Short mmCIF file of C-alpha atoms and ligand atoms in Angstrom, two decimals:
data_model
loop_
_atom_site.label_atom_id
_atom_site.label_comp_id
_atom_site.label_asym_id
_atom_site.label_seq_id
_atom_site.Cartn_x
_atom_site.Cartn_y
_atom_site.Cartn_z
CA MET A 1 -19.53 -11.38 -27.90
CA ARG A 2 -18.61 -8.54 -25.89
CA GLU A 3 -21.24 -5.95 -24.64
CA SER A 4 -20.72 -2.54 -23.59
CA THR A 5 -23.66 -0.69 -21.90
CA GLY A 6 -22.00 2.70 -21.92
CA THR A 7 -22.70 3.07 -18.34
CA GLY A 8 -19.01 3.61 -17.44
CA LEU A 9 -19.60 1.27 -14.46
CA ILE A 10 -16.72 -1.02 -13.48
CA LEU A 11 -16.77 -3.80 -10.88
CA GLY A 12 -13.40 -4.14 -9.13
CA ILE A 13 -12.18 -7.10 -7.33
CA GLU A 14 -8.95 -7.10 -5.11
CA SER A 15 -7.44 -10.27 -3.09
CA SER A 16 -3.88 -9.87 -3.22
CA CYS A 17 -3.07 -9.97 0.36
CA ASP A 18 -5.41 -10.22 3.51
CA GLU A 19 -8.54 -8.19 2.29
CA THR A 20 -11.27 -9.57 -0.05
CA ALA A 21 -12.61 -6.51 -1.47
CA ALA A 22 -15.05 -5.45 -4.24
CA ALA A 23 -16.28 -2.00 -5.42
CA VAL A 24 -18.26 -0.45 -8.32
CA VAL A 25 -16.78 2.81 -9.68
CA ARG A 26 -18.25 5.00 -12.27
CA GLY A 27 -15.81 6.64 -15.01
CA GLY A 28 -12.85 6.01 -12.70
CA SER A 29 -14.09 8.67 -10.50
CA ALA A 30 -17.14 8.07 -8.49
CA ALA A 31 -17.16 5.09 -6.15
CA LEU A 32 -20.74 3.82 -5.87
CA SER A 33 -19.69 1.03 -3.27
CA ASN A 34 -16.48 -0.15 -1.82
CA VAL A 35 -16.87 -3.33 0.32
CA VAL A 36 -13.88 -4.83 2.36
CA ALA A 37 -13.84 -7.89 4.25
CA SER A 38 -10.73 -7.77 6.42
CA GLN A 39 -8.87 -10.92 7.55
CA MET A 40 -6.74 -8.85 9.98
CA SER A 41 -8.15 -10.35 13.21
CA LEU A 42 -7.58 -13.86 11.77
CA HIS A 43 -3.94 -13.35 10.92
CA ALA A 44 -3.44 -11.15 14.12
CA ASN A 45 -3.28 -14.52 16.12
CA TYR A 46 0.07 -15.37 14.15
CA GLY A 47 1.59 -11.78 14.06
CA GLY A 48 1.44 -11.96 10.09
CA VAL A 49 -0.47 -13.02 7.10
CA VAL A 50 -0.57 -16.91 6.76
CA PRO A 51 -1.09 -17.44 2.83
CA GLU A 52 -3.11 -20.72 2.98
CA LEU A 53 -5.60 -19.16 5.47
CA ALA A 54 -5.73 -16.11 3.34
CA SER A 55 -6.57 -18.11 0.30
CA ARG A 56 -9.11 -20.13 2.05
CA GLU A 57 -10.76 -16.90 3.68
CA HIS A 58 -10.99 -15.29 0.06
CA LEU A 59 -12.76 -18.30 -1.31
CA ARG A 60 -15.30 -18.01 1.42
CA ASN A 61 -15.61 -14.14 1.14
CA VAL A 62 -15.52 -13.26 -2.45
CA VAL A 63 -19.04 -14.22 -3.41
CA PRO A 64 -20.98 -12.35 -0.59
CA VAL A 65 -18.44 -9.20 -0.94
CA VAL A 66 -19.25 -8.85 -4.68
CA ARG A 67 -22.98 -9.32 -4.09
CA GLU A 68 -22.81 -6.67 -1.24
CA ALA A 69 -20.79 -4.24 -3.58
CA MET A 70 -23.46 -4.55 -6.34
CA ALA A 71 -26.52 -4.20 -3.65
CA ARG A 72 -24.73 -1.13 -2.09
CA ALA A 73 -24.02 0.41 -5.68
CA GLY A 74 -27.59 -0.35 -6.71
CA VAL A 75 -26.69 -1.81 -9.99
CA THR A 76 -27.13 -5.15 -11.78
CA PHE A 77 -24.45 -7.05 -13.21
CA ASP A 78 -26.02 -6.34 -16.82
CA GLU A 79 -25.25 -2.64 -16.27
CA LEU A 80 -21.57 -3.25 -15.98
CA ASP A 81 -19.23 -2.17 -18.59
CA ALA A 82 -16.26 -4.34 -17.39
CA VAL A 83 -14.77 -6.58 -14.65
CA ALA A 84 -11.39 -5.61 -13.17
CA VAL A 85 -9.30 -7.53 -11.11
CA THR A 86 -5.88 -7.42 -9.32
CA GLU A 87 -3.30 -9.69 -11.19
CA GLY A 88 -0.34 -9.17 -9.12
CA PRO A 89 1.73 -8.59 -7.20
CA GLY A 90 0.59 -10.39 -4.09
CA LEU A 91 0.15 -14.01 -2.83
CA ALA A 92 -0.14 -16.47 -5.59
CA GLY A 93 -3.10 -18.48 -3.84
CA ALA A 94 -4.82 -15.23 -2.71
CA LEU A 95 -4.68 -13.64 -6.19
CA LEU A 96 -6.04 -16.74 -8.03
CA VAL A 97 -9.35 -16.52 -6.11
CA GLY A 98 -10.15 -13.21 -7.25
CA ILE A 99 -8.89 -13.68 -10.75
CA THR A 100 -10.63 -16.91 -11.29
CA TYR A 101 -13.81 -15.52 -9.89
CA ALA A 102 -13.59 -12.39 -12.11
CA LYS A 103 -12.70 -14.36 -15.19
CA ALA A 104 -15.83 -16.52 -14.68
CA LEU A 105 -18.01 -13.61 -14.13
CA SER A 106 -16.62 -11.68 -17.23
CA PHE A 107 -17.18 -14.82 -19.22
CA GLY A 108 -20.61 -15.28 -18.11
CA LEU A 109 -21.69 -11.86 -18.72
CA GLY A 110 -19.87 -11.32 -21.84
CA LYS A 111 -18.15 -8.31 -20.66
CA PRO A 112 -14.35 -7.60 -20.71
CA LEU A 113 -12.15 -8.43 -18.31
CA ILE A 114 -9.26 -5.99 -17.31
CA GLY A 115 -6.08 -6.96 -15.30
CA VAL A 116 -4.87 -4.44 -12.73
CA ASN A 117 -1.53 -3.93 -11.11
CA HIS A 118 -2.13 -3.86 -7.26
CA LEU A 119 0.55 -0.82 -7.02
CA GLU A 120 -1.12 1.12 -9.86
CA GLY A 121 -4.30 0.79 -7.99
CA HIS A 122 -2.82 2.41 -4.95
CA ILE A 123 -1.90 5.25 -6.96
CA HIS A 124 -5.22 5.64 -8.71
CA ALA A 125 -7.04 5.59 -5.16
CA VAL A 126 -5.48 9.05 -4.60
CA LEU A 127 -6.23 10.49 -8.14
CA MET A 128 -9.83 9.21 -7.97
CA GLU A 129 -10.50 10.88 -4.68
CA ALA A 130 -8.91 14.07 -5.88
CA ARG A 131 -11.17 13.99 -8.90
CA GLN A 132 -14.18 13.30 -6.46
CA ARG A 133 -13.36 16.26 -4.57
CA LEU A 134 -13.06 18.32 -7.87
CA GLU A 135 -9.79 19.48 -7.00
CA ALA A 136 -7.20 20.60 -9.67
CA PRO A 137 -5.50 17.47 -10.99
CA ILE A 138 -2.07 16.81 -9.59
CA PRO A 139 0.21 18.39 -12.25
CA LEU A 140 2.37 15.59 -14.21
CA PRO A 141 4.76 14.24 -14.03
CA LEU A 142 4.00 13.09 -10.51
CA LEU A 143 6.07 11.22 -8.08
CA ALA A 144 4.12 8.42 -6.39
CA LEU A 145 5.28 6.78 -3.01
CA VAL A 146 3.44 3.46 -2.59
CA VAL A 147 4.11 2.46 0.94
CA SER A 148 2.48 -0.48 2.69
CA GLY A 149 3.17 -3.80 4.49
CA GLY A 150 4.43 -5.36 1.24
CA HIS A 151 5.82 -2.45 -0.65
CA THR A 152 7.98 0.69 -0.58
CA HIS A 153 8.28 1.94 -4.03
CA LEU A 154 8.73 5.23 -5.72
CA TYR A 155 7.12 5.90 -9.33
CA LEU A 156 7.31 8.69 -11.76
CA ALA A 157 3.96 8.71 -13.42
CA ARG A 158 2.99 10.35 -16.59
CA GLN A 159 -0.23 10.26 -18.77
CA SER A 160 0.17 10.34 -22.61
CA GLY A 161 -3.33 11.14 -23.88
CA GLU A 162 -6.33 10.37 -21.77
CA ALA A 163 -5.95 6.79 -21.75
CA THR A 164 -2.49 5.76 -21.16
CA TRP A 165 -0.49 5.86 -17.83
CA SER A 166 3.24 5.10 -17.83
CA TYR A 167 5.47 4.38 -14.87
CA ARG A 168 9.00 4.48 -14.10
CA ASN A 169 10.14 2.63 -10.95
CA VAL A 170 12.79 5.18 -9.44
CA GLY A 171 13.11 3.61 -6.01
CA ARG A 172 12.39 0.53 -3.88
CA THR A 173 13.12 -1.03 -0.64
CA VAL A 174 16.09 -3.52 -0.91
CA ASP A 175 14.97 -5.40 1.98
CA ASP A 176 11.76 -4.90 4.41
CA ALA A 177 8.90 -2.72 3.19
CA ALA A 178 8.28 0.20 5.71
CA GLY A 179 4.95 -1.41 7.01
CA GLU A 180 6.67 -4.61 7.56
CA ALA A 181 9.15 -2.67 9.77
CA TYR A 182 6.23 -1.25 11.78
CA ASP A 183 4.75 -4.65 12.08
CA LYS A 184 7.91 -6.37 13.20
CA VAL A 185 8.97 -3.48 15.74
CA ALA A 186 5.17 -3.70 17.00
CA LYS A 187 5.57 -7.24 17.53
CA LEU A 188 8.91 -7.09 19.22
CA LEU A 189 7.58 -4.34 21.53
CA GLY A 190 4.59 -6.68 22.60
CA LEU A 191 1.92 -4.49 20.70
CA GLY A 192 -0.90 -5.61 18.26
CA TYR A 193 -0.80 -6.42 14.73
CA PRO A 194 -0.81 -4.74 12.38
CA GLY A 195 1.70 -2.53 14.06
CA GLY A 196 1.18 0.67 12.27
CA PRO A 197 -1.87 2.13 14.03
CA TRP A 198 -0.32 1.14 17.39
CA ILE A 199 3.02 2.67 16.82
CA ASP A 200 1.10 5.80 15.23
CA ALA A 201 -0.88 6.40 18.26
CA LEU A 202 1.88 5.98 20.74
CA ALA A 203 4.67 7.77 19.14
CA ALA A 204 2.97 11.22 19.82
CA ARG A 205 3.48 10.55 23.63
CA GLY A 206 7.19 9.92 23.42
CA ASN A 207 10.43 12.03 22.42
CA PRO A 208 11.28 11.52 18.82
CA ARG A 209 14.78 12.72 19.37
CA ALA A 210 15.44 10.39 22.26
CA VAL A 211 17.17 7.56 20.31
CA PRO A 212 19.04 8.44 17.26
CA PHE A 213 18.64 5.91 14.48
CA TYR A 214 20.71 6.15 11.41
CA PHE A 215 20.07 4.73 7.80
CA GLY A 216 22.85 3.56 6.16
CA GLN A 217 23.20 5.54 3.05
CA ILE A 218 21.89 3.79 0.04
CA LYS A 219 23.07 6.43 -2.49
CA PRO A 220 21.18 7.11 -5.76
CA ARG A 221 22.99 4.87 -8.24
CA PRO A 222 22.61 4.14 -11.88
CA HIS A 223 20.88 0.90 -12.79
CA ARG A 224 22.83 -1.60 -14.67
CA GLU A 225 21.68 -1.97 -18.15
CA GLY A 226 20.88 -5.35 -19.84
CA ILE A 227 19.70 -7.08 -16.72
CA SER A 228 16.87 -9.41 -17.85
CA PHE A 229 14.13 -10.70 -15.42
CA PRO A 230 12.67 -14.38 -15.64
CA ASN A 231 9.26 -12.66 -15.26
CA LYS A 232 7.59 -12.20 -18.53
CA LYS A 233 5.90 -9.29 -17.40
CA ALA A 234 9.16 -7.39 -16.37
CA PRO A 235 9.87 -4.41 -18.35
CA ALA A 236 13.23 -3.61 -20.05
CA VAL A 237 15.81 -2.06 -17.55
CA THR A 238 16.95 1.49 -18.69
CA ALA A 239 19.72 3.66 -17.03
CA GLY A 240 18.86 6.16 -14.27
CA PRO A 241 19.48 7.06 -10.69
CA ALA A 242 17.59 5.05 -8.09
CA PHE A 243 16.15 6.25 -4.75
CA ASN A 244 16.15 2.92 -2.64
CA PHE A 245 15.27 2.19 0.91
CA SER A 246 16.49 -0.19 3.57
CA PHE A 247 14.31 -0.92 6.65
CA SER A 248 15.70 -4.22 8.02
CA GLY A 249 18.44 -2.29 9.82
CA ILE A 250 16.26 -0.17 12.03
CA LYS A 251 14.35 -3.26 13.04
CA THR A 252 17.63 -4.90 14.15
CA ALA A 253 18.50 -1.41 15.88
CA VAL A 254 15.45 -1.42 17.80
CA LEU A 255 16.05 -5.23 18.80
CA ARG A 256 19.48 -4.09 20.11
CA TYR A 257 18.29 -1.14 22.05
CA VAL A 258 15.58 -3.46 23.69
CA GLU A 259 18.22 -5.80 24.86
CA THR A 260 20.75 -3.40 26.06
CA HIS A 261 18.10 -1.50 28.03
CA HIS A 262 16.69 -4.55 29.47
CA MET A 263 13.15 -4.20 28.38
CA ARG A 264 12.11 -7.64 27.89
CA GLU A 265 10.03 -8.19 30.94
CA ARG A 266 8.19 -5.11 30.46
CA ILE A 267 7.43 -6.14 26.90
CA GLU A 268 6.19 -9.70 28.16
CA ALA A 269 3.95 -7.99 30.58
CA ARG A 270 2.49 -5.69 27.93
CA ARG A 271 2.01 -8.45 25.53
CA ALA A 272 0.21 -10.63 28.21
CA ALA A 273 -1.88 -7.61 29.15
CA LEU A 274 -2.96 -6.87 25.50
CA ALA A 275 -3.58 -10.67 25.17
CA ALA A 276 -5.86 -10.81 28.25
CA ASP A 277 -8.02 -7.86 26.91
CA THR A 278 -8.70 -7.99 23.23
CA THR A 279 -10.75 -5.05 23.20
CA LEU A 280 -8.03 -2.49 23.88
CA LYS A 281 -7.65 -0.40 20.79
CA PRO A 282 -4.37 1.46 19.78
CA GLY A 283 -5.26 5.07 20.64
CA SER A 284 -6.72 4.17 24.12
CA GLU A 285 -5.07 5.51 27.36
CA ALA A 286 -5.17 2.12 28.66
CA VAL A 287 -2.81 1.03 26.04
CA ALA A 288 -0.62 4.17 26.69
CA ALA A 289 -0.63 3.25 30.39
CA LEU A 290 1.03 -0.05 29.37
CA CYS A 291 4.15 1.65 28.04
CA ASP A 292 6.83 3.44 30.28
CA ALA A 293 8.73 6.74 29.08
CA GLU A 294 11.61 4.76 27.63
CA THR A 295 9.37 2.82 25.48
CA LEU A 296 7.41 5.67 24.31
CA ASP A 297 10.67 7.48 23.42
CA LEU A 298 11.82 4.44 21.64
CA ILE A 299 8.64 4.11 19.70
CA ALA A 300 8.67 8.10 18.74
CA SER A 301 12.21 7.83 17.69
CA PHE A 302 11.53 4.73 15.39
CA GLN A 303 8.66 6.51 13.70
CA TYR A 304 10.49 9.84 13.33
CA ALA A 305 13.35 7.93 11.65
CA VAL A 306 11.19 5.86 9.26
CA VAL A 307 9.25 8.93 8.36
CA GLY A 308 12.44 11.05 7.84
CA ASN A 309 13.72 8.44 5.70
CA LEU A 310 10.72 8.12 3.48
CA LEU A 311 10.41 12.04 3.25
CA ARG A 312 14.23 12.46 2.13
CA GLN A 313 14.09 9.77 -0.55
CA THR A 314 10.93 10.92 -1.79
CA PHE A 315 11.61 14.64 -2.28
CA ALA A 316 15.17 13.98 -3.36
CA ALA A 317 13.56 11.93 -6.25
CA ALA A 318 10.95 14.39 -6.98
CA GLU A 319 13.70 16.93 -7.40
CA SER A 320 15.82 14.76 -9.38
CA PHE A 321 13.25 13.62 -11.93
CA GLY A 322 11.48 17.24 -12.01
CA ALA A 323 8.10 15.79 -10.75
CA ARG A 324 5.52 18.72 -10.34
CA GLY A 325 3.30 16.95 -7.72
CA ILE A 326 3.42 14.14 -5.12
CA VAL A 327 0.99 11.23 -4.37
CA VAL A 328 1.42 9.20 -1.20
CA SER A 329 -0.54 5.80 -1.02
CA GLY A 330 -0.59 2.43 0.84
CA GLY A 331 -1.29 1.51 4.29
CA VAL A 332 1.45 3.48 5.83
CA ALA A 333 0.02 6.60 4.03
CA ALA A 334 -2.27 6.60 7.01
CA ASN A 335 0.33 7.57 9.39
CA SER A 336 -0.39 10.85 10.89
CA GLU A 337 3.29 11.92 11.45
CA LEU A 338 3.92 10.96 7.81
CA ARG A 339 1.19 13.04 6.50
CA ARG A 340 1.98 16.12 8.74
CA ARG A 341 5.70 16.06 7.66
CA PHE A 342 5.14 15.35 3.96
CA GLN A 343 2.48 18.09 3.81
CA ALA A 344 4.89 20.75 5.53
CA GLU A 345 7.77 19.76 3.20
CA ALA A 346 5.55 19.82 0.10
CA ASP A 347 4.19 23.36 1.17
CA ARG A 348 7.86 24.47 1.86
CA ARG A 349 8.59 23.49 -1.77
CA GLY A 350 5.57 24.76 -3.40
CA LEU A 351 4.76 21.17 -4.66
CA PRO A 352 0.95 20.00 -4.69
CA ILE A 353 0.63 16.68 -2.79
CA ALA A 354 -2.30 14.39 -2.13
CA PHE A 355 -3.06 11.38 0.25
CA PRO A 356 -5.95 8.91 0.14
CA SER A 357 -8.72 9.01 2.80
CA LEU A 358 -7.90 6.45 5.45
CA ALA A 359 -10.32 4.07 3.92
CA LEU A 360 -8.61 4.05 0.83
CA SER A 361 -5.07 3.96 2.12
CA THR A 362 -5.29 0.43 2.88
CA ASP A 363 -6.10 -2.32 0.32
CA ASN A 364 -9.63 -1.98 -1.42
CA ALA A 365 -11.26 -2.49 -4.70
CA ALA A 366 -12.27 0.89 -5.47
CA MET A 367 -8.83 1.54 -6.32
CA ILE A 368 -8.65 -1.32 -8.69
CA ALA A 369 -11.81 -0.26 -10.49
CA ALA A 370 -10.30 3.34 -10.82
CA ALA A 371 -7.08 2.14 -12.26
CA ALA A 372 -8.99 0.07 -14.76
CA TRP A 373 -10.86 3.06 -16.22
CA PRO A 374 -8.09 4.33 -18.53
CA LYS A 375 -7.43 0.84 -19.61
CA PHE A 376 -11.21 0.41 -20.44
CA VAL A 377 -11.03 3.60 -22.41
CA ALA A 378 -7.94 2.15 -24.45
CA GLU A 379 -9.54 -1.20 -24.92
CA ASP A 380 -6.51 -2.67 -22.96
CA PHE A 381 -8.45 -6.01 -22.08
CA ALA A 382 -7.03 -9.05 -20.47
CA ASP A 383 -6.63 -12.22 -22.60
CA ASP A 384 -8.33 -15.40 -21.61
CA ASP A 385 -5.29 -16.83 -20.05
CA LEU A 386 -4.96 -14.00 -17.37
CA GLY A 387 -3.16 -15.58 -14.51
CA ALA A 388 -1.89 -14.68 -11.10
CA THR A 389 1.71 -12.82 -11.39
CA PRO A 390 2.90 -12.63 -7.70
CA GLN A 391 6.04 -10.67 -8.46
CA LEU A 392 4.20 -8.39 -11.05
CA ARG A 393 6.24 -5.14 -11.61
CA LEU A 394 5.06 -1.71 -12.37
CA GLY A 395 6.51 0.26 -15.22
CA GLN A 396 10.04 0.39 -16.39
CA THR A 397 12.94 0.57 -13.95
O1 KG4 B 1 -1.71 -1.26 1.90
P1 KG4 B 1 -1.95 -2.28 3.15
O2 KG4 B 1 -3.35 -2.42 3.65
O3 KG4 B 1 -1.67 -3.69 2.66
C1 KG4 B 1 -0.48 -3.97 2.18
O4 KG4 B 1 -0.54 -3.98 0.67
O5 KG4 B 1 0.49 -4.31 2.65
O6 KG4 B 1 -0.85 -1.82 4.19
C2 KG4 B 1 -0.64 -2.49 5.63
C3 KG4 B 1 0.36 -1.93 6.27
C4 KG4 B 1 0.73 -2.63 7.33
O7 KG4 B 1 2.04 -2.90 7.54
C5 KG4 B 1 0.38 -1.60 8.56
O8 KG4 B 1 1.11 -1.68 9.76
C6 KG4 B 1 0.53 -0.44 7.96
O9 KG4 B 1 0.19 -0.51 6.67
N1 KG4 B 1 -0.15 0.76 8.60
C7 KG4 B 1 0.49 1.85 9.13
C8 KG4 B 1 -0.62 2.65 9.42
N2 KG4 B 1 -1.94 2.04 9.37
C9 KG4 B 1 -1.77 0.98 8.72
N3 KG4 B 1 1.79 2.22 9.36
C10 KG4 B 1 1.99 3.26 9.83
N4 KG4 B 1 1.06 4.20 10.48
C11 KG4 B 1 -0.42 3.91 10.38
N5 KG4 B 1 -1.18 4.71 10.80
ZN1 ZN B 2 -1.73 -2.71 -1.04
#
């Protein structure tokens, strides 16, 4: 028998990639706690996320992280109205840890279980914080750019009634995600992992116009109708323009630049210096001193090109679909140049725009509990057979 306490308290659990996270959020808008156990330093040794290690770490962390989130929120399990968990997309083994734990908890407590799409979570992180700041809501439909190490997606989001959000995927990367390009280029240049913060901090010191990088035009194109996906959660495919991205070309262009400009030796020296002193932080003078002017110019030009490409596609999609506001979320939304240029372009066009705080840009569980709120209101609960869906899609294409 399911019990609702009427407190509006939802415990969110997130374990889709390399962060084990739990949070308690009231009514989709007030985060009472937000605990994140990052495995970043573990995976940094390998320059990327190792799925087997990630699952094992989630197993170790999930119980203490949930306990900590409950303690910091000052609530008991009995006071919860529901348990929400990321069901995908993400690493299968990593997702399973959160899902299995959340299922057992919801079963034991007799409270509903809510499955949340990780990408929807990123969008709701921004909406939740805007509500917390008591700002006027972003007018709908809104265009959301979810840009992280695993995703570069554009969604047109609407709300029909209080409880139901609908999404249309109007753009995505055809190869690497933008964050993945940051991570790969940082690794190539002998910088730390994850690469975003290192490149972000160093880019300000170089000339963004020193190296011209061109993005092959991926033109808006109509989707073909009638394509069927093997994934049972895949929505029907409808016609409409798509604003896609491609980031593998720029990574190769950086590699070519490094080779033709004989930068290898300098890169290896930098890599060795950073390995010898693991206390060095991305924004420090010591790290900047490890980079010559040519390297700083290359970094600045890379970031200028990536942000420019994200900006052009996002605003072109917003215009094409008549979006009335913009939301940017995901790890790369922490980027300072991205925030500055997106804000300036939105101001120029008179479009409201919102970004998450730095803490809620990267993976967290407050966003999962926030995205679960409209589903709780609509009693859109998960079945007993909720499983991990690594390729889970959000909305219609
Ligand atoms: O959302 P997130 O924590 O995890 C995924 O779902 O991927 O995003 C992590 C990604 C990494 O690729 C990281 O390099 C990137 O976000 N990132 C940044 C910045 N901070 C993190 N990229 C650019 N600039 C930043 N300041
Ligand atoms: Zn994410």
